[in-house]
PDB file of C-alpha atoms and ligand atoms in Angstrom:
ATOM      1  CA  GLN A   1     100.318 107.711 118.562  1.00  0.00           C
ATOM      2  CA  SER A   2     103.445 108.309 120.559  1.00  0.00           C
ATOM      3  CA  LEU A   3     105.679 105.428 121.563  1.00  0.00           C
ATOM      4  CA  THR A   4     104.415 105.776 125.137  1.00  0.00           C
ATOM      5  CA  GLU A   5     100.827 105.412 123.952  1.00  0.00           C
ATOM      6  CA  ILE A   6     101.673 102.363 121.857  1.00  0.00           C
ATOM      7  CA  LYS A   7     103.422 100.776 124.828  1.00  0.00           C
ATOM      8  CA  LYS A   8     100.531 101.584 127.131  1.00  0.00           C
ATOM      9  CA  ARG A   9      98.117 100.033 124.653  1.00  0.00           C
ATOM     10  CA  GLY A  10     100.388  96.987 124.493  1.00  0.00           C
ATOM     11  CA  LYS A  11     100.203  96.567 120.738  1.00  0.00           C
ATOM     12  CA  LEU A  12     101.576  98.039 117.559  1.00  0.00           C
ATOM     13  CA  ILE A  13      98.924  98.342 114.852  1.00  0.00           C
ATOM     14  CA  VAL A  14     100.320  97.906 111.352  1.00  0.00           C
ATOM     15  CA  GLY A  15      98.300  98.265 108.171  1.00  0.00           C
ATOM     16  CA  THR A  16      99.059  96.313 105.009  1.00  0.00           C
ATOM     17  CA  GLU A  17      97.466  94.920 101.839  1.00  0.00           C
ATOM     18  CA  PRO A  18      98.261  91.206 101.696  1.00  0.00           C
ATOM     19  CA  THR A  19      98.225  90.231  98.013  1.00  0.00           C
ATOM     20  CA  PHE A  20     101.841  91.289  97.519  1.00  0.00           C
ATOM     21  CA  PRO A  21     104.152  88.277  97.944  1.00  0.00           C
ATOM     22  CA  PRO A  22     106.784  87.885  99.292  1.00  0.00           C
ATOM     23  CA  PHE A  23     106.269  91.158 101.210  1.00  0.00           C
ATOM     24  CA  GLU A  24     102.797  90.340 102.519  1.00  0.00           C
ATOM     25  CA  PHE A  25     100.479  87.532 101.555  1.00  0.00           C
ATOM     26  CA  VAL A  26      98.080  85.011 103.039  1.00  0.00           C
ATOM     27  CA  ASP A  27      99.684  81.570 103.516  1.00  0.00           C
ATOM     28  CA  GLU A  28      98.126  78.059 103.578  1.00  0.00           C
ATOM     29  CA  LYS A  29      97.274  78.517 107.245  1.00  0.00           C
ATOM     30  CA  ASN A  30      95.382  81.690 106.407  1.00  0.00           C
ATOM     31  CA  GLN A  31      97.974  83.843 108.166  1.00  0.00           C
ATOM     32  CA  ILE A  32      99.337  87.077 106.792  1.00  0.00           C
ATOM     33  CA  VAL A  33     103.089  86.509 106.440  1.00  0.00           C
ATOM     34  CA  GLY A  34     106.053  87.900 104.523  1.00  0.00           C
ATOM     35  CA  PHE A  35     109.152  90.042 104.569  1.00  0.00           C
ATOM     36  CA  ASP A  36     107.305  93.200 105.688  1.00  0.00           C
ATOM     37  CA  ILE A  37     105.421  91.258 108.357  1.00  0.00           C
ATOM     38  CA  ASP A  38     108.712  89.998 109.791  1.00  0.00           C
ATOM     39  CA  ILE A  39     109.959  93.587 109.924  1.00  0.00           C
ATOM     40  CA  ALA A  40     106.711  94.583 111.662  1.00  0.00           C
ATOM     41  CA  ASN A  41     107.306  91.759 114.151  1.00  0.00           C
ATOM     42  CA  GLU A  42     110.819  93.007 114.854  1.00  0.00           C
ATOM     43  CA  LEU A  43     109.438  96.495 115.490  1.00  0.00           C
ATOM     44  CA  ALA A  44     106.825  95.181 117.915  1.00  0.00           C
ATOM     45  CA  LYS A  45     109.339  92.909 119.639  1.00  0.00           C
ATOM     46  CA  ARG A  46     111.741  95.780 120.171  1.00  0.00           C
ATOM     47  CA  LEU A  47     108.911  97.887 121.626  1.00  0.00           C
ATOM     48  CA  GLY A  48     107.899  95.029 123.894  1.00  0.00           C
ATOM     49  CA  VAL A  49     104.340  94.972 122.543  1.00  0.00           C
ATOM     50  CA  LYS A  50     102.138  92.636 120.504  1.00  0.00           C
ATOM     51  CA  LEU A  51     101.689  93.085 116.785  1.00  0.00           C
ATOM     52  CA  GLU A  52      98.278  93.567 115.241  1.00  0.00           C
ATOM     53  CA  ILE A  53      98.108  93.397 111.454  1.00  0.00           C
ATOM     54  CA  VAL A  54      95.203  95.202 109.825  1.00  0.00           C
ATOM     55  CA  SER A  55      94.432  94.185 106.257  1.00  0.00           C
ATOM     56  CA  LEU A  56      93.161  97.026 104.077  1.00  0.00           C
ATOM     57  CA  PRO A  57      92.878  97.896 100.382  1.00  0.00           C
ATOM     58  CA  PHE A  58      96.173  99.491  99.329  1.00  0.00           C
ATOM     59  CA  ASP A  59      94.601 102.881  98.622  1.00  0.00           C
ATOM     60  CA  SER A  60      93.049 102.925 102.119  1.00  0.00           C
ATOM     61  CA  LEU A  61      96.353 102.581 103.960  1.00  0.00           C
ATOM     62  CA  ILE A  62      97.329 106.254 103.927  1.00  0.00           C
ATOM     63  CA  PRO A  63      93.790 107.407 104.863  1.00  0.00           C
ATOM     64  CA  ALA A  64      93.782 104.868 107.746  1.00  0.00           C
ATOM     65  CA  LEU A  65      97.137 106.209 108.902  1.00  0.00           C
ATOM     66  CA  LEU A  66      95.885 109.797 108.768  1.00  0.00           C
ATOM     67  CA  GLN A  67      92.778 108.831 110.744  1.00  0.00           C
ATOM     68  CA  GLY A  68      94.895 107.167 113.434  1.00  0.00           C
ATOM     69  CA  LYS A  69      93.445 103.702 112.770  1.00  0.00           C
ATOM     70  CA  ILE A  70      96.917 102.260 112.263  1.00  0.00           C
ATOM     71  CA  ASP A  71     100.324 103.308 113.639  1.00  0.00           C
ATOM     72  CA  LEU A  72     102.342 102.343 110.570  1.00  0.00           C
ATOM     73  CA  ALA A  73     101.768 101.234 107.008  1.00  0.00           C
ATOM     74  CA  ILE A  74     104.185  98.530 105.875  1.00  0.00           C
ATOM     75  CA  ALA A  75     103.128  97.417 102.428  1.00  0.00           C
ATOM     76  CA  GLY A  76     105.985  97.487  99.947  1.00  0.00           C
ATOM     77  CA  MET A  77     104.999 101.113  99.639  1.00  0.00           C
ATOM     78  CA  THR A  78     107.024 103.207  97.229  1.00  0.00           C
ATOM     79  CA  ILE A  79     108.268 106.514  98.579  1.00  0.00           C
ATOM     80  CA  THR A  80     106.715 109.060  96.209  1.00  0.00           C
ATOM     81  CA  GLU A  81     106.600 112.855  96.337  1.00  0.00           C
ATOM     82  CA  GLU A  82     102.808 112.834  96.407  1.00  0.00           C
ATOM     83  CA  ARG A  83     102.636 110.449  99.346  1.00  0.00           C
ATOM     84  CA  ALA A  84     105.446 112.205 101.192  1.00  0.00           C
ATOM     85  CA  LYS A  85     103.265 115.331 101.237  1.00  0.00           C
ATOM     86  CA  VAL A  86     100.806 113.599 103.554  1.00  0.00           C
ATOM     87  CA  VAL A  87     102.852 110.984 105.451  1.00  0.00           C
ATOM     88  CA  ASP A  88     106.447 110.626 106.615  1.00  0.00           C
ATOM     89  CA  PHE A  89     108.537 107.763 105.268  1.00  0.00           C
ATOM     90  CA  SER A  90     111.298 105.805 106.946  1.00  0.00           C
ATOM     91  CA  LYS A  91     114.620 105.421 105.193  1.00  0.00           C
ATOM     92  CA  PRO A  92     114.338 103.315 102.049  1.00  0.00           C
ATOM     93  CA  TYR A  93     114.486  99.593 102.862  1.00  0.00           C
ATOM     94  CA  PHE A  94     114.062  97.991  99.425  1.00  0.00           C
ATOM     95  CA  GLU A  95     114.561  98.874  95.746  1.00  0.00           C
ATOM     96  CA  ALA A  96     111.974  98.100  93.104  1.00  0.00           C
ATOM     97  CA  ASN A  97     110.991  98.389  89.454  1.00  0.00           C
ATOM     98  CA  GLN A  98     107.769  97.642  87.611  1.00  0.00           C
ATOM     99  CA  ALA A  99     107.238  94.438  85.631  1.00  0.00           C
ATOM    100  CA  ILE A 100     104.817  93.554  82.836  1.00  0.00           C
ATOM    101  CA  VAL A 101     103.266  90.106  83.291  1.00  0.00           C
ATOM    102  CA  VAL A 102     101.446  88.341  80.428  1.00  0.00           C
ATOM    103  CA  ARG A 103     100.128  84.869  79.620  1.00  0.00           C
ATOM    104  CA  LYS A 104     102.853  82.509  78.537  1.00  0.00           C
ATOM    105  CA  ASP A 105     101.386  81.626  75.133  1.00  0.00           C
ATOM    106  CA  GLY A 106     103.862  83.748  73.220  1.00  0.00           C
ATOM    107  CA  LYS A 107     101.080  85.767  71.560  1.00  0.00           C
ATOM    108  CA  PHE A 108     101.786  89.044  73.304  1.00  0.00           C
ATOM    109  CA  GLU A 109     105.180  89.835  74.806  1.00  0.00           C
ATOM    110  CA  PRO A 110     105.418  93.603  75.319  1.00  0.00           C
ATOM    111  CA  LYS A 111     108.929  94.878  75.933  1.00  0.00           C
ATOM    112  CA  LYS A 112     107.913  98.479  76.592  1.00  0.00           C
ATOM    113  CA  LEU A 113     104.979 100.208  78.289  1.00  0.00           C
ATOM    114  CA  GLU A 114     104.082 101.826  74.925  1.00  0.00           C
ATOM    115  CA  GLU A 115     103.248  98.385  73.531  1.00  0.00           C
ATOM    116  CA  LEU A 116     100.357  98.274  76.004  1.00  0.00           C
ATOM    117  CA  VAL A 117      98.497 100.984  74.056  1.00  0.00           C
ATOM    118  CA  GLY A 118      95.195  99.584  72.804  1.00  0.00           C
ATOM    119  CA  LYS A 119      95.384  96.756  75.354  1.00  0.00           C
ATOM    120  CA  LYS A 120      93.605  96.038  78.612  1.00  0.00           C
ATOM    121  CA  VAL A 121      96.010  96.221  81.531  1.00  0.00           C
ATOM    122  CA  ALA A 122      95.219  95.243  85.126  1.00  0.00           C
ATOM    123  CA  VAL A 123      96.806  97.078  88.051  1.00  0.00           C
ATOM    124  CA  GLN A 124      96.210  97.492  91.754  1.00  0.00           C
ATOM    125  CA  LEU A 125      94.265 100.659  92.483  1.00  0.00           C
ATOM    126  CA  GLY A 126      96.464 103.502  93.695  1.00  0.00           C
ATOM    127  CA  THR A 127      99.820 101.817  93.179  1.00  0.00           C
ATOM    128  CA  THR A 128     102.788 103.125  91.245  1.00  0.00           C
ATOM    129  CA  GLY A 129     101.944 100.481  88.611  1.00  0.00           C
ATOM    130  CA  ASP A 130      98.544 102.163  88.269  1.00  0.00           C
ATOM    131  CA  LEU A 131     100.334 105.524  87.877  1.00  0.00           C
ATOM    132  CA  VAL A 132     102.807 104.455  85.166  1.00  0.00           C
ATOM    133  CA  VAL A 133     100.189 102.862  82.929  1.00  0.00           C
ATOM    134  CA  SER A 134      97.622 105.608  83.547  1.00  0.00           C
ATOM    135  CA  GLU A 135     100.133 108.188  82.305  1.00  0.00           C
ATOM    136  CA  ILE A 136     100.103 106.640  78.840  1.00  0.00           C
ATOM    137  CA  ASN A 137      97.182 107.567  76.607  1.00  0.00           C
ATOM    138  CA  GLY A 138      95.279 104.741  75.015  1.00  0.00           C
ATOM    139  CA  ILE A 139      95.907 102.012  77.585  1.00  0.00           C
ATOM    140  CA  GLN A 140      92.671 100.601  78.952  1.00  0.00           C
ATOM    141  CA  VAL A 141      93.486 100.415  82.651  1.00  0.00           C
ATOM    142  CA  VAL A 142      91.446  97.995  84.753  1.00  0.00           C
ATOM    143  CA  ARG A 143      91.944  98.639  88.476  1.00  0.00           C
ATOM    144  CA  PHE A 144      91.642  95.980  91.178  1.00  0.00           C
ATOM    145  CA  GLN A 145      91.947  96.122  94.955  1.00  0.00           C
ATOM    146  CA  LYS A 146      93.632  92.725  95.047  1.00  0.00           C
ATOM    147  CA  PHE A 147      96.454  91.479  92.846  1.00  0.00           C
ATOM    148  CA  THR A 148      94.937  87.998  93.144  1.00  0.00           C
ATOM    149  CA  ASP A 149      91.891  89.304  91.241  1.00  0.00           C
ATOM    150  CA  ALA A 150      94.085  91.050  88.655  1.00  0.00           C
ATOM    151  CA  PHE A 151      95.846  87.729  87.938  1.00  0.00           C
ATOM    152  CA  LEU A 152      92.526  85.876  87.762  1.00  0.00           C
ATOM    153  CA  GLU A 153      91.505  88.286  84.994  1.00  0.00           C
ATOM    154  CA  LEU A 154      94.796  87.662  83.217  1.00  0.00           C
ATOM    155  CA  GLN A 155      94.310  83.911  83.498  1.00  0.00           C
ATOM    156  CA  ASN A 156      90.778  84.211  82.079  1.00  0.00           C
ATOM    157  CA  ALA A 157      92.097  86.390  79.228  1.00  0.00           C
ATOM    158  CA  ARG A 158      89.898  89.311  80.222  1.00  0.00           C
ATOM    159  CA  VAL A 159      93.004  91.514  80.386  1.00  0.00           C
ATOM    160  CA  ASP A 160      96.200  91.358  78.318  1.00  0.00           C
ATOM    161  CA  ALA A 161      98.733  92.146  81.047  1.00  0.00           C
ATOM    162  CA  VAL A 162      99.230  92.964  84.719  1.00  0.00           C
ATOM    163  CA  VAL A 163     101.711  95.675  85.735  1.00  0.00           C
ATOM    164  CA  LEU A 164     103.176  95.474  89.236  1.00  0.00           C
ATOM    165  CA  ASP A 165     106.427  95.568  91.201  1.00  0.00           C
ATOM    166  CA  GLU A 166     109.061  93.103  90.042  1.00  0.00           C
ATOM    167  CA  ALA A 167     109.478  91.000  93.210  1.00  0.00           C
ATOM    168  CA  PRO A 168     105.759  90.207  93.572  1.00  0.00           C
ATOM    169  CA  ALA A 169     105.585  89.694  89.788  1.00  0.00           C
ATOM    170  CA  LYS A 170     108.288  87.026  90.159  1.00  0.00           C
ATOM    171  CA  ALA A 171     106.421  85.437  93.057  1.00  0.00           C
ATOM    172  CA  TYR A 172     103.169  85.219  91.048  1.00  0.00           C
ATOM    173  CA  VAL A 173     104.957  83.821  87.984  1.00  0.00           C
ATOM    174  CA  LYS A 174     106.646  81.216  90.149  1.00  0.00           C
ATOM    175  CA  LYS A 175     103.315  80.185  91.619  1.00  0.00           C
ATOM    176  CA  PHE A 176     101.477  80.243  88.267  1.00  0.00           C
ATOM    177  CA  PRO A 177     103.750  78.966  85.482  1.00  0.00           C
ATOM    178  CA  LYS A 178     101.080  80.036  82.948  1.00  0.00           C
ATOM    179  CA  PHE A 179     102.335  83.584  83.356  1.00  0.00           C
ATOM    180  CA  VAL A 180     105.625  85.154  82.360  1.00  0.00           C
ATOM    181  CA  ILE A 181     107.360  88.499  82.926  1.00  0.00           C
ATOM    182  CA  SER A 182     107.733  89.975  79.432  1.00  0.00           C
ATOM    183  CA  SER A 183     109.799  92.922  80.606  1.00  0.00           C
ATOM    184  CA  VAL A 184     110.931  95.001  83.547  1.00  0.00           C
ATOM    185  CA  ILE A 185     110.522  98.774  83.424  1.00  0.00           C
ATOM    186  CA  ASP A 186     113.257 100.624  85.266  1.00  0.00           C
ATOM    187  CA  THR A 187     111.282 102.942  87.565  1.00  0.00           C
ATOM    188  CA  GLY A 188     113.932 103.159  90.292  1.00  0.00           C
ATOM    189  CA  GLU A 189     111.508 103.000  93.226  1.00  0.00           C
ATOM    190  CA  THR A 190     112.347 102.517  96.877  1.00  0.00           C
ATOM    191  CA  TYR A 191     110.038 101.270  99.619  1.00  0.00           C
ATOM    192  CA  GLY A 192     109.528 103.034 102.912  1.00  0.00           C
ATOM    193  CA  ILE A 193     107.514 102.471 106.068  1.00  0.00           C
ATOM    194  CA  ALA A 194     104.883 105.199 106.435  1.00  0.00           C
ATOM    195  CA  VAL A 195     104.063 106.987 109.690  1.00  0.00           C
ATOM    196  CA  ARG A 196     101.747 109.896 110.398  1.00  0.00           C
ATOM    197  CA  LYS A 197     103.324 113.223 109.517  1.00  0.00           C
ATOM    198  CA  GLY A 198     105.272 114.750 112.351  1.00  0.00           C
ATOM    199  CA  ASN A 199     105.363 111.538 114.427  1.00  0.00           C
ATOM    200  CA  LYS A 200     109.116 111.945 114.903  1.00  0.00           C
ATOM    201  CA  GLU A 201     109.422 109.596 117.855  1.00  0.00           C
ATOM    202  CA  LEU A 202     107.897 106.665 115.992  1.00  0.00           C
ATOM    203  CA  LEU A 203     109.774 107.526 112.789  1.00  0.00           C
ATOM    204  CA  ASN A 204     113.115 107.619 114.626  1.00  0.00           C
ATOM    205  CA  PHE A 205     112.339 104.316 116.291  1.00  0.00           C
ATOM    206  CA  VAL A 206     111.535 102.739 112.906  1.00  0.00           C
ATOM    207  CA  ASN A 207     114.718 104.122 111.338  1.00  0.00           C
ATOM    208  CA  GLN A 208     116.875 102.985 114.267  1.00  0.00           C
ATOM    209  CA  THR A 209     115.349  99.520 114.102  1.00  0.00           C
ATOM    210  CA  LEU A 210     116.008  99.311 110.344  1.00  0.00           C
ATOM    211  CA  ASP A 211     119.650 100.252 111.056  1.00  0.00           C
ATOM    212  CA  ILE A 212     119.926  97.592 113.763  1.00  0.00           C
ATOM    213  CA  LEU A 213     118.315  94.943 111.556  1.00  0.00           C
ATOM    214  CA  LYS A 214     120.854  95.738 108.841  1.00  0.00           C
ATOM    215  CA  SER A 215     123.951  95.871 111.036  1.00  0.00           C
ATOM    216  CA  SER A 216     123.003  92.733 112.982  1.00  0.00           C
ATOM    217  CA  GLY A 217     122.518  90.670 109.823  1.00  0.00           C
ATOM    218  CA  THR A 218     118.829  90.079 110.544  1.00  0.00           C
ATOM    219  CA  TYR A 219     117.864  92.044 107.455  1.00  0.00           C
ATOM    220  CA  ASN A 220     119.999  89.793 105.248  1.00  0.00           C
ATOM    221  CA  LYS A 221     118.549  86.696 106.877  1.00  0.00           C
ATOM    222  CA  LEU A 222     115.072  87.963 106.081  1.00  0.00           C
ATOM    223  CA  LEU A 223     116.118  88.605 102.469  1.00  0.00           C
ATOM    224  CA  GLN A 224     117.343  85.012 102.231  1.00  0.00           C
ATOM    225  CA  LYS A 225     114.202  83.689 103.888  1.00  0.00           C
ATOM    226  CA  TRP A 226     111.776  85.433 101.516  1.00  0.00           C
ATOM    227  CA  PHE A 227     113.701  85.964  98.285  1.00  0.00           C
ATOM    228  CA  GLU A 228     115.358  82.614  97.607  1.00  0.00           C
TER     229      GLU A 228
HETATM  230  N1  LIG B 301     105.186  99.671  95.376  1.00  0.00           N
HETATM  231  C1  LIG B 301     103.898  99.926  94.833  1.00  0.00           C
HETATM  232  C2  LIG B 301     103.324 101.202  95.382  1.00  0.00           C
HETATM  233  O1  LIG B 301     103.755 101.697  96.359  1.00  0.00           O
HETATM  234  C3  LIG B 301     102.921  98.788  95.064  1.00  0.00           C
HETATM  235  C4  LIG B 301     102.706  98.415  96.485  1.00  0.00           C
HETATM  236  C5  LIG B 301     101.572  97.448  96.674  1.00  0.00           C
HETATM  237  N2  LIG B 301     101.627  96.895  97.981  1.00  0.00           N
HETATM  238  C6  LIG B 301     100.721  96.037  98.479  1.00  0.00           C
HETATM  239  N3  LIG B 301     100.946  95.567  99.676  1.00  0.00           N
HETATM  240  N4  LIG B 301      99.687  95.681  97.801  1.00  0.00           N
HETATM  241  O2  LIG B 301     102.420 101.751  94.854  1.00  0.00           O
END
């Protein structure tokens, strides 16, 4: 959808998968909130339209974008070559690595991905965490649509570890002191906002807004708000 169409419609439709704190998660009031959601709000505000958040499984975000069901996907989404073949990404707005989370009983504290061989490892379907563990032979990968379910399995000792991005890993460990990050794998990822391929107008608007948020200090305020 062009900017004119979005304005005419009066709302910006953003897709996300909300089990990824502090980027997007469901709060006590049952609202989807987080760093990405605040960025989405800034985008809508600057367009003079309302924001509609559509919650989808992570691996359905790109298909939904391609089908025109959402205007943007903002979901802590790593810019990868594969994804960039089918969607366009904004400039990078966040840097990330993968983390291994285990139960804090000291029985299993893997320091490298290779130590997960022979173990059951939970990931979110279609994420870069899914990719890195699936590349290693002999890891039994258990794929979930929601990270909340992956952590439930870890809690119930039905899996040995969860692999996910470091910032959400920290957020889950903070919320559930039974878990601990046993190591961080340097994957050097960056997050981008995804738009339909060739939607230059919307992409430029997103990039300009990211620039403005950074130069005005709003971006730093949001970092402080969600990452303290
Ligand atoms: N950064 C990872 C990826 O792009 C995980 C993103 C998961 N995001 C989410 N909202 N569940 O694959």
